[in-house]
Short mmCIF file of C-alpha atoms in Angstrom, two decimals:
data_model
loop_
_atom_site.label_atom_id
_atom_site.label_comp_id
_atom_site.label_asym_id
_atom_site.label_seq_id
_atom_site.Cartn_x
_atom_site.Cartn_y
_atom_site.Cartn_z
CA MET A 19 -28.63 -37.84 -17.63
CA LYS A 20 -24.91 -38.59 -17.47
CA GLN A 21 -23.41 -40.85 -20.12
CA SER A 22 -22.87 -43.60 -17.53
CA ASP A 23 -26.45 -43.55 -16.26
CA VAL A 24 -28.55 -46.50 -17.38
CA ARG A 25 -32.23 -46.59 -16.43
CA ILE A 26 -33.94 -49.98 -16.37
CA ALA A 27 -37.66 -50.20 -15.68
CA LEU A 28 -38.93 -53.29 -13.90
CA THR A 29 -42.60 -54.19 -14.09
CA GLY A 30 -45.03 -57.08 -13.86
CA GLY A 31 -48.57 -57.89 -12.87
CA ILE A 32 -49.88 -57.92 -9.33
CA GLY A 33 -48.40 -60.89 -7.45
CA SER A 34 -45.68 -61.51 -10.05
CA GLY A 35 -42.80 -60.98 -7.63
CA LYS A 36 -41.47 -57.69 -9.03
CA SER A 37 -40.82 -56.31 -5.52
CA THR A 38 -38.87 -59.47 -4.65
CA VAL A 39 -36.80 -59.06 -7.82
CA CYS A 40 -36.13 -55.43 -6.83
CA THR A 41 -35.00 -56.56 -3.37
CA LEU A 42 -32.61 -59.09 -4.94
CA ILE A 43 -31.20 -56.39 -7.25
CA ALA A 44 -30.69 -54.06 -4.27
CA GLU A 45 -28.88 -56.88 -2.43
CA LEU A 46 -26.44 -56.98 -5.37
CA GLY A 47 -25.64 -53.32 -4.65
CA TYR A 48 -27.56 -51.55 -7.39
CA PRO A 49 -29.84 -48.56 -6.70
CA VAL A 50 -33.54 -49.43 -6.92
CA PHE A 51 -36.26 -46.79 -6.96
CA SER A 52 -39.96 -47.51 -6.54
CA CYS A 53 -42.79 -45.40 -7.97
CA ASP A 54 -44.89 -46.37 -4.95
CA GLY A 55 -42.09 -45.40 -2.56
CA ILE A 56 -41.56 -42.02 -4.23
CA TYR A 57 -45.32 -41.38 -4.18
CA ALA A 58 -45.38 -42.18 -0.44
CA ASP A 59 -42.71 -39.49 0.06
CA LEU A 60 -44.50 -36.96 -2.14
CA VAL A 61 -47.82 -37.24 -0.28
CA ARG A 62 -46.04 -36.10 2.90
CA ASP A 63 -44.79 -32.95 1.12
CA ARG A 64 -47.13 -30.03 1.95
CA LYS A 65 -46.54 -28.23 -1.37
CA PHE A 66 -47.38 -31.35 -3.39
CA VAL A 67 -50.48 -32.02 -1.25
CA ALA A 68 -51.59 -28.38 -1.65
CA GLY A 69 -51.47 -28.86 -5.42
CA LEU A 70 -53.69 -31.92 -5.14
CA ALA A 71 -56.07 -30.08 -2.79
CA ALA A 72 -56.38 -27.25 -5.31
CA GLU A 73 -57.58 -29.83 -7.83
CA PHE A 74 -59.68 -32.15 -5.64
CA GLY A 75 -60.68 -30.07 -2.58
CA ASP A 76 -59.42 -29.60 1.00
CA LYS A 77 -61.23 -32.71 2.23
CA ILE A 78 -58.31 -34.82 0.95
CA VAL A 79 -55.89 -33.12 3.39
CA SER A 80 -55.36 -34.65 6.87
CA SER A 81 -55.18 -32.46 9.98
CA ASP A 82 -51.36 -32.72 9.93
CA GLY A 83 -51.19 -31.38 6.34
CA SER A 84 -50.40 -34.74 4.71
CA LEU A 85 -52.59 -36.41 2.12
CA ASP A 86 -55.55 -38.46 3.32
CA ARG A 87 -55.10 -41.23 0.74
CA LYS A 88 -58.40 -42.89 1.63
CA LYS A 89 -60.37 -39.67 1.02
CA LEU A 90 -58.50 -39.06 -2.25
CA ALA A 91 -59.29 -42.63 -3.35
CA GLU A 92 -62.98 -42.08 -2.55
CA GLU A 93 -62.85 -38.87 -4.58
CA VAL A 94 -61.25 -40.23 -7.77
CA PHE A 95 -61.82 -43.96 -8.08
CA GLY A 96 -64.93 -44.79 -10.03
CA ASP A 97 -64.60 -41.46 -11.88
CA ALA A 98 -62.39 -42.01 -14.93
CA GLU A 99 -61.97 -38.28 -15.63
CA LYS A 100 -60.84 -37.48 -12.06
CA LEU A 101 -58.49 -40.47 -12.03
CA GLU A 102 -56.97 -39.27 -15.30
CA ARG A 103 -56.48 -35.78 -13.78
CA LEU A 104 -54.84 -37.32 -10.70
CA ASN A 105 -52.47 -39.39 -12.85
CA ALA A 106 -51.63 -36.31 -14.94
CA ILE A 107 -50.45 -34.58 -11.75
CA THR A 108 -48.81 -37.45 -9.88
CA HIS A 109 -47.06 -39.46 -12.60
CA PRO A 110 -44.84 -36.63 -13.93
CA ALA A 111 -43.98 -35.63 -10.35
CA ILE A 112 -43.02 -39.22 -9.48
CA PHE A 113 -40.76 -39.62 -12.53
CA LYS A 114 -39.15 -36.20 -12.00
CA GLU A 115 -38.30 -37.08 -8.38
CA MET A 116 -37.11 -40.61 -9.26
CA PHE A 117 -34.81 -39.40 -12.03
CA SER A 118 -33.50 -36.58 -9.83
CA ARG A 119 -32.59 -39.06 -7.08
CA SER A 120 -30.96 -41.49 -9.52
CA ALA A 121 -28.87 -38.94 -11.47
CA GLY A 122 -25.18 -39.83 -11.54
CA LYS A 123 -25.65 -43.25 -9.92
CA GLY A 124 -24.88 -45.35 -13.02
CA LEU A 125 -26.99 -48.47 -13.52
CA CYS A 126 -30.32 -48.00 -11.71
CA PHE A 127 -33.54 -49.99 -11.61
CA PHE A 128 -37.03 -48.53 -11.29
CA GLU A 129 -40.07 -50.47 -10.12
CA VAL A 130 -42.90 -49.12 -12.30
CA PRO A 131 -46.20 -50.98 -11.79
CA LEU A 132 -48.14 -49.04 -14.49
CA LEU A 133 -45.36 -48.95 -17.10
CA PHE A 134 -47.36 -50.36 -20.02
CA GLU A 135 -50.67 -48.80 -18.93
CA GLY A 136 -49.05 -45.35 -18.97
CA GLY A 137 -46.86 -45.94 -22.04
CA TYR A 138 -43.72 -44.98 -20.10
CA GLN A 139 -41.32 -47.45 -21.77
CA SER A 140 -39.55 -44.64 -23.67
CA TYR A 141 -38.43 -43.07 -20.36
CA PHE A 142 -36.03 -45.98 -19.88
CA ASP A 143 -33.03 -47.60 -21.55
CA GLY A 144 -34.48 -51.07 -21.04
CA VAL A 145 -37.48 -52.89 -19.60
CA VAL A 146 -37.54 -56.03 -17.46
CA VAL A 147 -40.87 -57.84 -17.14
CA VAL A 148 -41.42 -60.29 -14.28
CA LEU A 149 -43.88 -63.03 -15.29
CA ARG A 150 -45.54 -65.67 -13.13
CA ARG A 151 -48.37 -68.11 -13.77
CA LYS A 152 -51.77 -66.53 -13.17
CA GLU A 153 -52.90 -69.09 -10.58
CA GLU A 154 -49.73 -68.51 -8.55
CA ARG A 155 -50.23 -64.74 -8.76
CA ILE A 156 -53.82 -65.04 -7.55
CA ALA A 157 -52.82 -67.29 -4.64
CA GLU A 158 -49.97 -64.94 -3.67
CA VAL A 159 -52.15 -61.81 -3.60
CA MET A 160 -54.94 -63.59 -1.71
CA ARG A 161 -52.40 -64.68 0.92
CA ARG A 162 -50.50 -61.38 1.01
CA ASP A 163 -53.43 -58.94 1.02
CA GLY A 164 -56.18 -61.08 2.56
CA LEU A 165 -58.39 -60.66 -0.50
CA SER A 166 -60.91 -63.03 -2.01
CA ARG A 167 -60.24 -64.63 -5.39
CA LYS A 168 -62.91 -62.39 -6.96
CA GLU A 169 -61.28 -59.23 -5.57
CA VAL A 170 -57.87 -60.28 -6.92
CA GLU A 171 -59.32 -61.10 -10.34
CA ARG A 172 -61.06 -57.69 -10.39
CA ARG A 173 -57.72 -55.98 -9.74
CA MET A 174 -56.01 -58.04 -12.43
CA ALA A 175 -58.71 -57.16 -14.94
CA LYS A 176 -57.84 -53.46 -14.52
CA GLN A 177 -54.14 -54.06 -15.25
CA PHE A 178 -52.21 -54.67 -18.44
CA ASP A 179 -52.78 -58.26 -19.59
CA TYR A 180 -49.46 -59.85 -18.68
CA ASP A 181 -50.73 -63.33 -19.58
CA ASN A 182 -51.26 -62.39 -23.23
CA GLY A 183 -49.02 -59.35 -23.69
CA SER A 184 -46.22 -58.97 -26.21
CA PHE A 185 -42.83 -58.21 -24.67
CA ASP A 186 -40.72 -57.69 -27.79
CA GLY A 187 -37.64 -55.68 -26.90
CA CYS A 188 -38.05 -56.43 -23.18
CA THR A 189 -36.08 -58.78 -20.97
CA VAL A 190 -38.36 -61.34 -19.33
CA ILE A 191 -37.76 -63.04 -15.98
CA GLU A 192 -39.97 -66.07 -15.36
CA ASN A 193 -40.71 -66.31 -11.63
CA ASP A 194 -41.33 -70.05 -11.73
CA GLY A 195 -39.38 -71.51 -8.83
CA ASP A 196 -38.03 -70.83 -5.38
CA ILE A 197 -36.12 -67.76 -4.20
CA CYS A 198 -32.70 -69.33 -4.95
CA ARG A 199 -33.69 -69.95 -8.55
CA LEU A 200 -35.03 -66.39 -8.83
CA ARG A 201 -31.80 -64.99 -7.34
CA ARG A 202 -29.73 -66.81 -9.98
CA LYS A 203 -31.94 -65.36 -12.72
CA VAL A 204 -31.53 -61.85 -11.29
CA GLU A 205 -27.73 -62.22 -11.11
CA LYS A 206 -27.68 -63.35 -14.74
CA LEU A 207 -29.96 -60.44 -15.71
CA VAL A 208 -27.75 -57.81 -14.09
CA THR A 209 -24.61 -59.24 -15.70
CA LYS A 210 -26.34 -59.09 -19.10
CA ILE A 211 -27.44 -55.47 -18.61
CA LEU A 212 -24.14 -54.08 -17.23
CA PRO A 213 -22.78 -51.40 -19.60
#
């Protein structure tokens, strides 16, 4: 990492607005990298998919050589040991690719949904947590993903508890208003972080 590179992780619970915050940061001209976006690129890479197939079987490979994400999900979810093995392969690959793409770009932001679950805070120079009231998060995910309240609550129960978590040493953005208010908070955040 060059001296001028600053890596800031951005995280938050499902429906918190972390992707919106990332979009606002990108609009200000700063590079933003997404774990989900990098993973989507990796699963189209034949070498990466071959490595997963060696671990989980050829049934997870589509006819075009890309990953059949649905079949992989069926294979690992519900089996804690297999999910752990999948994470042990994919997470290091995602971070390696993200940090390779961001090298030399100065101040960069990284959307990392499982930051606290994976204990990845030490990979970054700072952490921004996007918080939003639980009821608003539930309503947002129900609307966005067409899920029932129960389904959303089930997903939330599997995540880090953002409603009761401790964020000492982190910068917190409260997503508690409209987009203009959130934009002002993001502008203030970036100014504060600038090296």
